[in-house]
């Protein structure tokens, strides 16, 4: 049973399209995150939600909009996709009861052509 | 501002040997946490080890240990008895206040290759 699952695993789309990446965790965690890993493997936090409330919002274009319908889900919607959005996007979750570390999903490789 | 530096973009180690991956950090916070994650070629991020800034003992988890030198602001990862499956990218990370639910900054990573 996958703890943090993202769909899809691969996403290829044209510039200008709108796409969503879904994330679900079955760990009962309160906090969920989106990270972006670029082509040089550099990993940077984008957003963090705690109990469906946005707590971290890094300098990210407002074409990126996270949505948390409930504690177990944090989806990422991207409007008007650009070539520079191509990256691997990771969802993660954490909770004090399970330790200080975050549990990551398997990543979604987004390619914008 | 917080910053993580990993000065070794690539490292090689012979199987069964020990290897140290360097990590230095910069922060003005008194309370913070340091993490190491492993990313194999399959792409997933795997948590390895954690050290809180107030922890007096160096963290250990199986073959992994974290050499924490607070005054030098370093948090090196030591892998003992390297295995072929240890070949991966390794990321050092830091959070203010010491947990993942605070902002976590990642270093650029070190690519480790274990040679048979």
Coordinates of N, CA and C in Angstrom, one line a residue:
Chain A
X1 N 0.8 -1.2 0.0 CA 0.0 0.0 0.0 C 0.9 1.2 0.0
X2 N 0.8 2.0 -1.1 CA 1.7 3.2 -1.2 C 1.3 4.3 -0.2
X3 N 2.3 4.8 0.5 CA 2.1 5.8 1.5 C 1.7 7.2 0.9
X4 N 2.5 7.6 0.0 CA 2.2 8.9 -0.7 C 2.2 8.6 -2.2
X5 N 1.1 8.8 -2.9 CA 1.0 8.4 -4.3 C 0.6 9.6 -5.1
X6 N 1.3 9.7 -6.2 CA 1.1 10.8 -7.2 C 0.6 10.2 -8.5
X7 N -0.3 10.9 -9.2 CA -0.6 10.6 -10.5 C -0.8 11.8 -11.4
X8 N -0.3 11.8 -12.6 CA 0.4 10.6 -13.2 C 1.8 10.6 -12.9
X9 N 2.5 9.5 -13.3 CA 3.9 9.4 -13.1 C 4.7 10.2 -14.2
X10 N 4.1 10.2 -15.4 CA 4.7 10.9 -16.5 C 3.6 11.8 -17.1
X11 N 4.0 13.0 -17.5 CA 3.0 13.9 -18.2 C 3.8 14.6 -19.2
X12 N 3.3 14.4 -20.5 CA 3.9 15.2 -21.6 C 2.8 16.0 -22.2
X13 N 3.0 17.3 -22.3 CA 2.0 18.2 -22.8 C 2.5 19.4 -23.6
X14 N 1.7 20.0 -24.3 CA 2.2 21.1 -25.1 C 2.1 22.4 -24.3
X15 N 3.0 23.4 -24.7 CA 3.0 24.7 -24.2 C 1.6 25.3 -24.2
X16 N 1.2 26.0 -23.2 CA -0.1 26.7 -23.2 C -1.2 25.9 -22.5
X17 N -1.0 24.6 -22.4 CA -2.0 23.7 -21.8 C -2.1 23.9 -20.3
X18 N -3.2 23.5 -19.8 CA -3.4 23.4 -18.3 C -3.4 22.0 -17.9
X19 N -2.7 21.7 -16.8 CA -2.6 20.3 -16.3 C -2.7 20.2 -14.8
X20 N -3.1 19.1 -14.3 CA -3.1 18.9 -12.9 C -2.3 17.6 -12.5
X21 N -1.7 17.6 -11.4 CA -1.0 16.5 -10.8 C -1.7 16.2 -9.4
X22 N -2.1 15.0 -9.2 CA -2.8 14.6 -8.0 C -1.9 13.9 -7.0
X23 N -2.2 14.2 -5.7 CA -1.4 13.5 -4.7 C -2.3 13.1 -3.5
X24 N -2.1 11.9 -3.1 CA -2.8 11.4 -2.0 C -1.9 10.7 -1.0
X25 N -2.1 10.9 0.3 CA -1.3 10.1 1.3 C -2.3 9.4 2.3
X26 N -1.9 8.2 2.6 CA -2.7 7.4 3.5 C -2.1 7.2 4.9
X27 N -1.2 8.2 5.2 CA -0.4 8.1 6.5 C -1.1 8.8 7.6
X28 N -2.2 9.5 7.3 CA -2.8 10.3 8.3 C -2.1 11.6 8.7
X29 N -1.2 12.0 7.8 CA -0.4 13.2 8.1 C -1.2 14.5 7.9
X30 N -0.8 15.5 8.7 CA -1.4 16.8 8.7 C -0.9 17.7 7.6
X31 N 0.4 17.5 7.3 CA 1.1 18.5 6.4 C 1.5 17.8 5.1
X32 N 1.3 18.5 4.1 CA 1.6 18.0 2.7 C 2.4 19.1 2.0
X33 N 3.2 18.7 1.0 CA 4.1 19.7 0.3 C 4.1 19.3 -1.2
X34 N 4.5 20.4 -1.9 CA 4.9 20.2 -3.3 C 6.4 20.7 -3.4
X35 N 7.2 19.8 -4.1 CA 8.6 20.2 -4.4 C 8.8 20.1 -5.9
X36 N 9.7 20.9 -6.4 CA 10.1 20.9 -7.8 C 11.6 20.5 -7.9
X37 N 11.9 19.5 -8.7 CA 13.3 19.2 -8.9 C 13.6 19.4 -10.4
X38 N 14.5 20.3 -10.6 CA 14.9 20.7 -12.0 C 15.8 19.8 -12.7
X39 N 16.2 20.1 -13.9 CA 17.1 19.2 -14.6 C 18.4 19.0 -14.0
X40 N 18.9 19.9 -13.2 CA 20.2 19.7 -12.5 C 20.0 19.1 -11.1
X41 N 18.8 18.5 -10.9 CA 18.5 17.8 -9.7 C 18.3 18.7 -8.5
X42 N 18.3 20.0 -8.7 CA 18.1 20.9 -7.6 C 16.6 20.8 -7.1
X43 N 16.4 20.6 -5.8 CA 15.1 20.4 -5.2 C 14.7 21.6 -4.4
X44 N 13.5 22.1 -4.7 CA 13.1 23.3 -4.0 C 11.6 23.2 -3.6
X45 N 11.3 23.6 -2.4 CA 9.9 23.6 -2.0 C 9.1 24.6 -2.7
X46 N 7.9 24.3 -3.0 CA 6.9 25.2 -3.7 C 5.9 25.6 -2.7
X47 N 5.2 24.7 -2.2 CA 4.0 24.9 -1.3 C 4.0 23.9 -0.1
X48 N 3.4 24.4 1.0 CA 3.2 23.5 2.1 C 1.8 23.8 2.7
X49 N 1.1 22.7 2.9 CA -0.3 22.8 3.5 C -0.3 22.1 4.8
X50 N -1.0 22.7 5.8 CA -1.2 22.0 7.1 C -2.7 22.0 7.4
X51 N -3.3 20.9 7.5 CA -4.7 20.8 7.7 C -5.5 21.6 6.7
X52 N -5.2 21.5 5.5 CA -5.8 22.1 4.4 C -5.5 23.6 4.3
X53 N -4.7 24.1 5.2 CA -4.4 25.6 5.1 C -3.0 25.8 4.6
X54 N -2.8 26.8 3.7 CA -1.5 27.1 3.1 C -0.6 27.7 4.1
X55 N 0.6 27.1 4.3 CA 1.5 27.7 5.3 C 2.8 28.1 4.7
X56 N 3.2 27.5 3.6 CA 4.4 28.0 2.9 C 4.0 28.2 1.4
X57 N 4.4 29.3 0.9 CA 4.1 29.6 -0.5 C 5.3 30.3 -1.0
X58 N 6.2 29.6 -1.6 CA 7.5 30.1 -2.1 C 7.2 31.0 -3.3
X59 N 8.3 31.6 -3.8 CA 8.1 32.4 -5.0 C 7.9 31.6 -6.2
X60 N 6.6 31.3 -6.5 CA 6.2 30.5 -7.5 C 5.3 31.3 -8.4
X61 N 5.4 31.1 -9.7 CA 4.4 31.9 -10.6 C 3.0 31.5 -10.2
X62 N 2.1 32.5 -10.3 CA 0.7 32.2 -9.9 C 0.0 31.4 -10.9
X63 N 0.7 30.9 -11.9 CA 0.1 29.9 -12.8 C 0.0 28.5 -12.0
X64 N 0.8 28.4 -11.0 CA 0.7 27.2 -10.1 C -0.3 27.4 -9.0
X65 N -1.2 26.5 -8.9 CA -2.2 26.7 -7.8 C -2.4 25.3 -7.1
X66 N -2.0 25.3 -5.8 CA -2.3 24.0 -5.1 C -3.7 24.0 -4.6
X67 N -4.3 22.8 -4.5 CA -5.6 22.7 -3.9 C -5.7 21.5 -3.0
X68 N -6.2 21.7 -1.8 CA -6.2 20.7 -0.8 C -7.7 20.4 -0.4
X69 N -8.4 19.5 -1.0 CA -9.8 19.3 -0.7 C -10.0 18.7 0.7
X70 N -9.0 17.9 1.1 CA -9.0 17.4 2.5 C -7.6 17.1 2.9
X71 N -7.4 16.7 4.2 CA -6.0 16.5 4.7 C -5.2 15.5 3.9
X72 N -5.9 14.5 3.3 CA -5.2 13.4 2.6 C -4.8 13.8 1.2
X73 N -5.2 14.9 0.7 CA -5.0 15.2 -0.7 C -4.4 16.6 -0.9
X74 N -3.5 16.7 -1.8 CA -2.9 18.0 -2.2 C -2.6 17.9 -3.7
X75 N -3.4 18.6 -4.5 CA -3.3 18.6 -5.9 C -2.6 19.8 -6.4
X76 N -1.9 19.7 -7.5 CA -1.2 20.9 -8.1 C -1.7 21.1 -9.5
X77 N -2.3 22.3 -9.7 CA -2.8 22.7 -11.0 C -1.9 23.7 -11.6
X78 N -1.6 23.5 -12.9 CA -0.7 24.4 -13.6 C -1.4 24.9 -14.8
X79 N -1.5 26.3 -14.9 CA -2.1 26.9 -16.1 C -1.0 27.4 -17.0
X80 N -1.4 27.4 -18.3 CA -0.6 28.0 -19.3 C 0.9 27.5 -19.3
X81 N 1.0 26.2 -19.4 CA 2.3 25.6 -19.2 C 3.4 26.2 -20.1
X82 N 4.6 26.3 -19.6 CA 5.7 26.9 -20.3 C 6.8 25.8 -20.3
X83 N 7.8 26.0 -21.3 CA 8.9 25.0 -21.4 C 9.6 24.9 -20.1
X84 N 9.8 26.0 -19.4 CA 10.6 26.0 -18.2 C 9.9 25.3 -17.0
X85 N 8.7 24.9 -17.2 CA 8.0 24.1 -16.2 C 8.4 22.7 -16.2
X86 N 9.1 22.3 -17.2 CA 9.5 20.9 -17.3 C 10.4 20.5 -16.1
X87 N 10.0 19.5 -15.4 CA 10.8 19.2 -14.2 C 10.1 17.9 -13.6
X88 N 10.7 17.5 -12.5 CA 10.0 16.4 -11.7 C 9.4 17.1 -10.5
X89 N 8.1 16.8 -10.3 CA 7.4 17.4 -9.2 C 7.1 16.3 -8.1
X90 N 7.5 16.6 -6.9 CA 7.3 15.6 -5.8 C 6.3 16.2 -4.8
X91 N 5.4 15.3 -4.5 CA 4.5 15.5 -3.3 C 5.1 14.8 -2.1
X92 N 4.9 15.4 -0.9 CA 5.4 14.8 0.3 C 4.5 15.1 1.4
X93 N 4.6 14.3 2.5 CA 3.8 14.6 3.7 C 4.6 14.3 4.9
X94 N 4.1 14.9 6.0 CA 4.8 14.6 7.3 C 3.9 14.9 8.5
X95 N 4.3 14.4 9.6 CA 3.5 14.6 10.9 C 4.4 14.4 12.0
X96 N 4.3 15.2 13.1 CA 5.2 15.1 14.2 C 5.2 13.7 14.8
X97 N 4.1 13.0 14.8 CA 4.0 11.7 15.4 C 4.9 10.7 14.7
X98 N 5.1 10.9 13.4 CA 5.9 9.9 12.6 C 7.4 10.3 12.5
X99 N 7.7 11.5 13.1 CA 9.1 11.9 13.0 C 9.3 13.2 12.2
X100 N 10.5 13.8 12.2 CA 10.7 15.0 11.6 C 10.8 15.0 10.1
X101 N 10.9 13.8 9.5 CA 11.2 13.7 8.1 C 9.9 13.7 7.3
X102 N 10.1 14.1 6.0 CA 8.9 14.0 5.1 C 9.0 12.7 4.3
X103 N 7.8 12.2 4.0 CA 7.7 11.0 3.1 C 7.3 11.5 1.7
X104 N 8.1 11.1 0.7 CA 7.9 11.6 -0.6 C 7.1 10.6 -1.5
X105 N 6.4 11.1 -2.4 CA 5.8 10.3 -3.5 C 6.9 10.0 -4.5
X106 N 6.5 9.2 -5.5 CA 7.5 8.7 -6.5 C 7.8 9.8 -7.5
X107 N 7.2 10.9 -7.5 CA 7.5 12.0 -8.4 C 6.6 11.9 -9.7
X108 N 6.4 13.1 -10.3 CA 5.8 13.2 -11.6 C 6.7 13.9 -12.5
X109 N 7.1 13.3 -13.6 CA 8.0 13.9 -14.6 C 7.1 14.6 -15.6
X110 N 7.2 16.0 -15.5 CA 6.4 16.8 -16.5 C 7.3 17.3 -17.6
X111 N 6.9 17.0 -18.8 CA 7.7 17.5 -19.9 C 6.8 18.4 -20.8
X112 N 7.2 19.6 -21.0 CA 6.4 20.5 -21.8 C 7.1 20.7 -23.1
X113 N 6.3 20.4 -24.2 CA 6.9 20.5 -25.5 C 6.3 21.6 -26.4
Chain B
X1 N 20.1 34.3 5.4 CA 19.3 33.3 4.8 C 20.0 31.9 5.0
X2 N 19.2 30.9 5.0 CA 19.7 29.6 5.2 C 20.3 29.1 3.9
X3 N 21.4 28.3 4.0 CA 22.0 27.8 2.8 C 22.7 26.4 3.1
X4 N 22.6 25.5 2.1 CA 23.2 24.2 2.3 C 24.3 24.1 1.2
X5 N 25.5 23.7 1.5 CA 26.5 23.5 0.5 C 27.0 22.0 0.5
X6 N 27.0 21.4 -0.7 CA 27.6 20.1 -0.8 C 28.7 20.3 -1.9
X7 N 29.9 20.2 -1.5 CA 31.0 20.6 -2.4 C 31.5 19.4 -3.3
X8 N 31.0 18.3 -3.1 CA 31.4 17.1 -3.9 C 30.3 16.7 -4.9
X9 N 30.3 17.2 -6.1 CA 29.3 16.8 -7.1 C 29.2 15.3 -7.4
X10 N 30.4 14.7 -7.4 CA 30.5 13.3 -7.6 C 31.5 12.6 -6.8
X11 N 31.2 11.4 -6.3 CA 32.2 10.6 -5.5 C 32.2 9.2 -5.9
X12 N 33.3 8.6 -5.8 CA 33.5 7.1 -6.0 C 34.0 6.4 -4.8
X13 N 33.5 5.3 -4.5 CA 33.9 4.5 -3.4 C 34.0 3.0 -3.8
X14 N 34.9 2.3 -3.3 CA 35.0 0.9 -3.5 C 34.0 0.2 -2.6
X15 N 33.4 -0.9 -3.2 CA 32.5 -1.7 -2.4 C 33.1 -2.1 -1.1
X16 N 32.3 -2.1 0.0 CA 32.8 -2.5 1.3 C 33.6 -1.4 2.0
X17 N 34.0 -0.4 1.3 CA 34.7 0.7 2.0 C 33.7 1.7 2.6
X18 N 34.2 2.5 3.5 CA 33.4 3.6 4.1 C 33.6 4.9 3.2
X19 N 32.6 5.7 3.2 CA 32.6 7.0 2.5 C 32.0 8.1 3.2
X20 N 32.5 9.3 3.1 CA 32.0 10.5 3.8 C 31.5 11.5 2.8
X21 N 30.3 11.9 2.9 CA 29.7 12.9 2.0 C 29.6 14.2 2.8
X22 N 30.2 15.2 2.2 CA 30.3 16.5 3.0 C 29.0 17.3 2.8
X23 N 28.7 18.0 3.9 CA 27.6 19.0 3.9 C 27.9 20.1 4.9
X24 N 27.9 21.3 4.5 CA 28.0 22.4 5.4 C 26.8 23.3 5.2
X25 N 26.4 24.0 6.3 CA 25.2 24.8 6.2 C 25.4 26.1 6.9
X26 N 24.5 27.0 6.6 CA 24.6 28.4 7.1 C 23.2 28.8 7.6
X27 N 23.1 29.1 8.9 CA 21.9 29.6 9.4 C 22.2 30.5 10.6
X28 N 21.3 31.4 10.9 CA 21.4 32.2 12.1 C 20.4 31.7 13.2
X29 N 19.6 30.6 12.8 CA 18.7 30.0 13.8 C 19.5 29.2 14.8
X30 N 18.9 29.2 16.1 CA 19.5 28.3 17.1 C 18.9 26.9 17.0
X31 N 17.7 26.8 16.6 CA 17.0 25.6 16.5 C 16.8 25.2 15.0
X32 N 17.3 24.1 14.6 CA 17.2 23.7 13.2 C 17.4 22.2 13.2
X33 N 17.0 21.6 12.0 CA 17.2 20.2 11.8 C 18.0 19.9 10.6
X34 N 18.7 18.8 10.6 CA 19.5 18.5 9.4 C 19.1 17.1 8.9
X35 N 18.9 16.9 7.7 CA 18.4 15.6 7.1 C 19.4 15.2 6.0
X36 N 19.4 13.9 5.7 CA 20.0 13.3 4.5 C 18.9 12.5 3.8
X37 N 18.8 12.7 2.5 CA 17.9 11.9 1.7 C 18.8 11.2 0.6
X38 N 18.3 10.1 0.2 CA 18.9 9.3 -0.9 C 18.0 9.3 -2.1
X39 N 18.5 9.5 -3.3 CA 17.6 9.4 -4.5 C 18.3 8.5 -5.5
X40 N 17.9 7.2 -5.6 CA 18.5 6.3 -6.6 C 18.0 6.7 -8.0
X41 N 18.6 6.0 -8.9 CA 18.3 6.3 -10.3 C 16.8 6.1 -10.7
X42 N 16.1 5.4 -9.9 CA 14.6 5.2 -10.1 C 13.8 6.4 -9.7
X43 N 14.5 7.4 -9.0 CA 13.9 8.7 -8.8 C 13.2 9.0 -7.4
X44 N 12.9 8.0 -6.7 CA 12.2 8.3 -5.4 C 13.2 8.9 -4.4
X45 N 12.6 9.6 -3.5 CA 13.4 10.3 -2.4 C 13.2 9.4 -1.1
X46 N 14.4 9.0 -0.6 CA 14.3 8.1 0.6 C 15.0 8.8 1.7
X47 N 14.3 8.9 2.9 CA 14.9 9.5 4.1 C 15.9 8.6 4.7
X48 N 17.1 9.1 5.1 CA 18.1 8.3 5.7 C 18.3 8.6 7.1
X49 N 18.5 9.9 7.5 CA 18.9 10.1 8.8 C 18.6 11.6 9.2
X50 N 18.4 11.9 10.5 CA 18.1 13.2 11.0 C 18.9 13.6 12.2
X51 N 19.3 14.9 12.2 CA 20.0 15.4 13.4 C 19.4 16.7 13.8
X52 N 18.9 16.8 15.1 CA 18.4 18.1 15.6 C 19.6 18.9 16.1
X53 N 19.5 20.2 16.0 CA 20.6 21.1 16.4 C 20.9 21.0 17.9
X54 N 20.0 20.5 18.7 CA 20.2 20.4 20.1 C 20.6 19.0 20.5
X55 N 20.7 18.1 19.6 CA 21.0 16.7 19.9 C 22.5 16.6 20.1
X56 N 22.9 16.1 21.3 CA 24.3 16.1 21.6 C 25.0 14.9 21.0
X57 N 24.3 13.8 20.8 CA 24.9 12.6 20.2 C 24.7 12.7 18.6
X58 N 25.7 12.2 17.9 CA 25.6 12.1 16.5 C 24.5 11.0 16.2
X59 N 23.7 11.3 15.2 CA 22.7 10.3 14.8 C 23.3 9.2 14.1
X60 N 22.7 8.0 14.3 CA 23.1 6.8 13.5 C 21.9 6.0 13.2
X61 N 21.9 5.4 12.0 CA 20.8 4.6 11.5 C 21.5 3.5 10.7
X62 N 21.7 2.3 11.3 CA 22.3 1.2 10.5 C 23.7 1.6 10.1
X63 N 23.9 1.5 8.7 CA 25.2 1.8 8.2 C 25.4 3.3 8.0
X64 N 24.4 4.1 8.3 CA 24.5 5.6 8.1 C 24.8 6.2 9.5
X65 N 25.7 7.2 9.5 CA 25.9 8.0 10.7 C 26.1 9.5 10.2
X66 N 25.7 10.4 11.0 CA 25.8 11.8 10.7 C 26.8 12.4 11.6
X67 N 27.9 12.9 11.0 CA 29.0 13.5 11.8 C 28.7 15.0 11.9
X68 N 28.1 15.3 13.1 CA 27.5 16.7 13.3 C 28.6 17.5 14.1
X69 N 29.1 18.6 13.4 CA 30.0 19.5 14.1 C 29.4 20.9 14.1
X70 N 28.7 21.2 15.2 CA 27.9 22.4 15.2 C 28.7 23.6 15.0
X71 N 29.9 23.7 15.7 CA 30.7 24.9 15.6 C 31.2 25.1 14.2
X72 N 31.4 24.1 13.5 CA 31.9 24.2 12.1 C 30.7 24.2 11.1
X73 N 29.5 24.1 11.6 CA 28.3 24.0 10.8 C 28.4 23.0 9.7
X74 N 28.8 21.8 10.1 CA 28.9 20.7 9.1 C 28.1 19.5 9.6
X75 N 27.6 18.8 8.7 CA 26.7 17.6 9.0 C 27.0 16.5 7.9
X76 N 28.2 16.0 8.0 CA 28.6 15.0 7.0 C 27.9 13.7 7.2
X77 N 27.6 13.0 6.1 CA 27.0 11.7 6.1 C 28.1 10.7 5.9
X78 N 28.2 9.7 6.8 CA 29.2 8.6 6.7 C 28.4 7.3 6.4
X79 N 28.8 6.7 5.3 CA 28.2 5.4 5.0 C 29.3 4.3 5.2
X80 N 29.0 3.4 6.0 CA 30.0 2.4 6.3 C 29.7 1.2 5.4
X81 N 30.8 0.4 5.0 CA 30.6 -0.8 4.3 C 29.7 -0.6 3.1
X82 N 30.2 0.2 2.2 CA 29.4 0.6 1.0 C 28.9 -0.7 0.2
X83 N 27.7 -0.6 -0.3 CA 27.1 -1.6 -1.1 C 26.8 -1.0 -2.5
X84 N 26.7 -1.9 -3.5 CA 26.4 -1.4 -4.9 C 25.1 -0.7 -4.9
X85 N 24.1 -1.0 -4.0 CA 22.8 -0.4 -4.0 C 22.9 1.0 -3.4
X86 N 24.1 1.4 -2.9 CA 24.2 2.8 -2.3 C 24.5 3.8 -3.4
X87 N 24.7 3.3 -4.6 CA 25.0 4.2 -5.8 C 23.7 5.1 -6.0
X88 N 23.8 6.4 -5.8 CA 22.6 7.2 -5.9 C 23.1 8.7 -5.7
X89 N 22.1 9.6 -5.8 CA 22.3 11.0 -5.4 C 22.0 11.1 -3.9
X90 N 22.7 11.9 -3.2 CA 22.5 12.1 -1.8 C 22.3 13.6 -1.5
X91 N 21.3 13.9 -0.9 CA 20.9 15.3 -0.6 C 21.0 15.6 0.9
X92 N 21.7 16.6 1.2 CA 21.6 17.2 2.6 C 20.6 18.3 2.6
X93 N 19.9 18.4 3.7 CA 18.8 19.3 3.8 C 18.7 19.9 5.2
X94 N 18.1 21.1 5.3 CA 18.0 21.7 6.6 C 16.7 22.4 6.8
X95 N 16.1 22.3 7.9 CA 14.8 23.0 8.2 C 15.0 23.9 9.4
X96 N 14.4 25.1 9.3 CA 14.4 25.9 10.5 C 13.4 25.3 11.5
X97 N 13.7 25.4 12.8 CA 12.9 24.8 13.8 C 13.0 23.3 13.9
X98 N 13.6 22.7 12.9 CA 14.0 21.3 13.0 C 13.0 20.2 12.5
X99 N 12.0 20.7 11.8 CA 11.0 19.6 11.3 C 10.7 19.9 9.8
X100 N 10.2 18.8 9.2 CA 9.9 18.9 7.8 C 8.7 19.9 7.5
X101 N 7.9 20.1 8.6 CA 6.8 21.0 8.3 C 7.1 22.5 8.5
X102 N 8.4 22.7 8.7 CA 8.9 24.1 8.5 C 9.6 24.1 7.2
X103 N 10.1 25.2 6.8 CA 10.7 25.3 5.4 C 12.0 24.5 5.4
X104 N 12.1 23.6 4.4 CA 13.3 22.8 4.2 C 14.0 23.2 3.0
X105 N 15.3 23.4 3.2 CA 16.2 23.8 2.1 C 17.1 22.6 1.8
X106 N 17.2 22.3 0.5 CA 18.0 21.2 0.1 C 19.4 21.7 -0.5
X107 N 20.4 20.9 -0.3 CA 21.7 21.2 -1.0 C 21.6 20.7 -2.4
X108 N 22.7 20.9 -3.2 CA 22.7 20.5 -4.6 C 22.9 19.0 -4.9
X109 N 23.3 18.3 -3.9 CA 23.4 16.9 -4.0 C 24.8 16.4 -4.3
X110 N 25.1 15.2 -4.0 CA 26.3 14.5 -4.3 C 26.0 13.2 -5.0
X111 N 26.5 12.9 -6.1 CA 26.3 11.6 -6.8 C 27.4 10.6 -6.4
X112 N 26.9 9.6 -5.7 CA 27.8 8.5 -5.3 C 27.8 7.3 -6.2
X113 N 28.9 6.9 -6.6 CA 29.0 5.6 -7.4 C 29.9 4.6 -6.6
X114 N 29.3 3.5 -6.4 CA 30.0 2.4 -5.7 C 30.6 1.4 -6.7
X115 N 31.9 1.2 -6.6 CA 32.6 0.4 -7.6 C 32.8 -1.0 -7.1
X116 N 32.4 -2.0 -7.9 CA 32.6 -3.4 -7.4 C 34.1 -3.8 -7.2

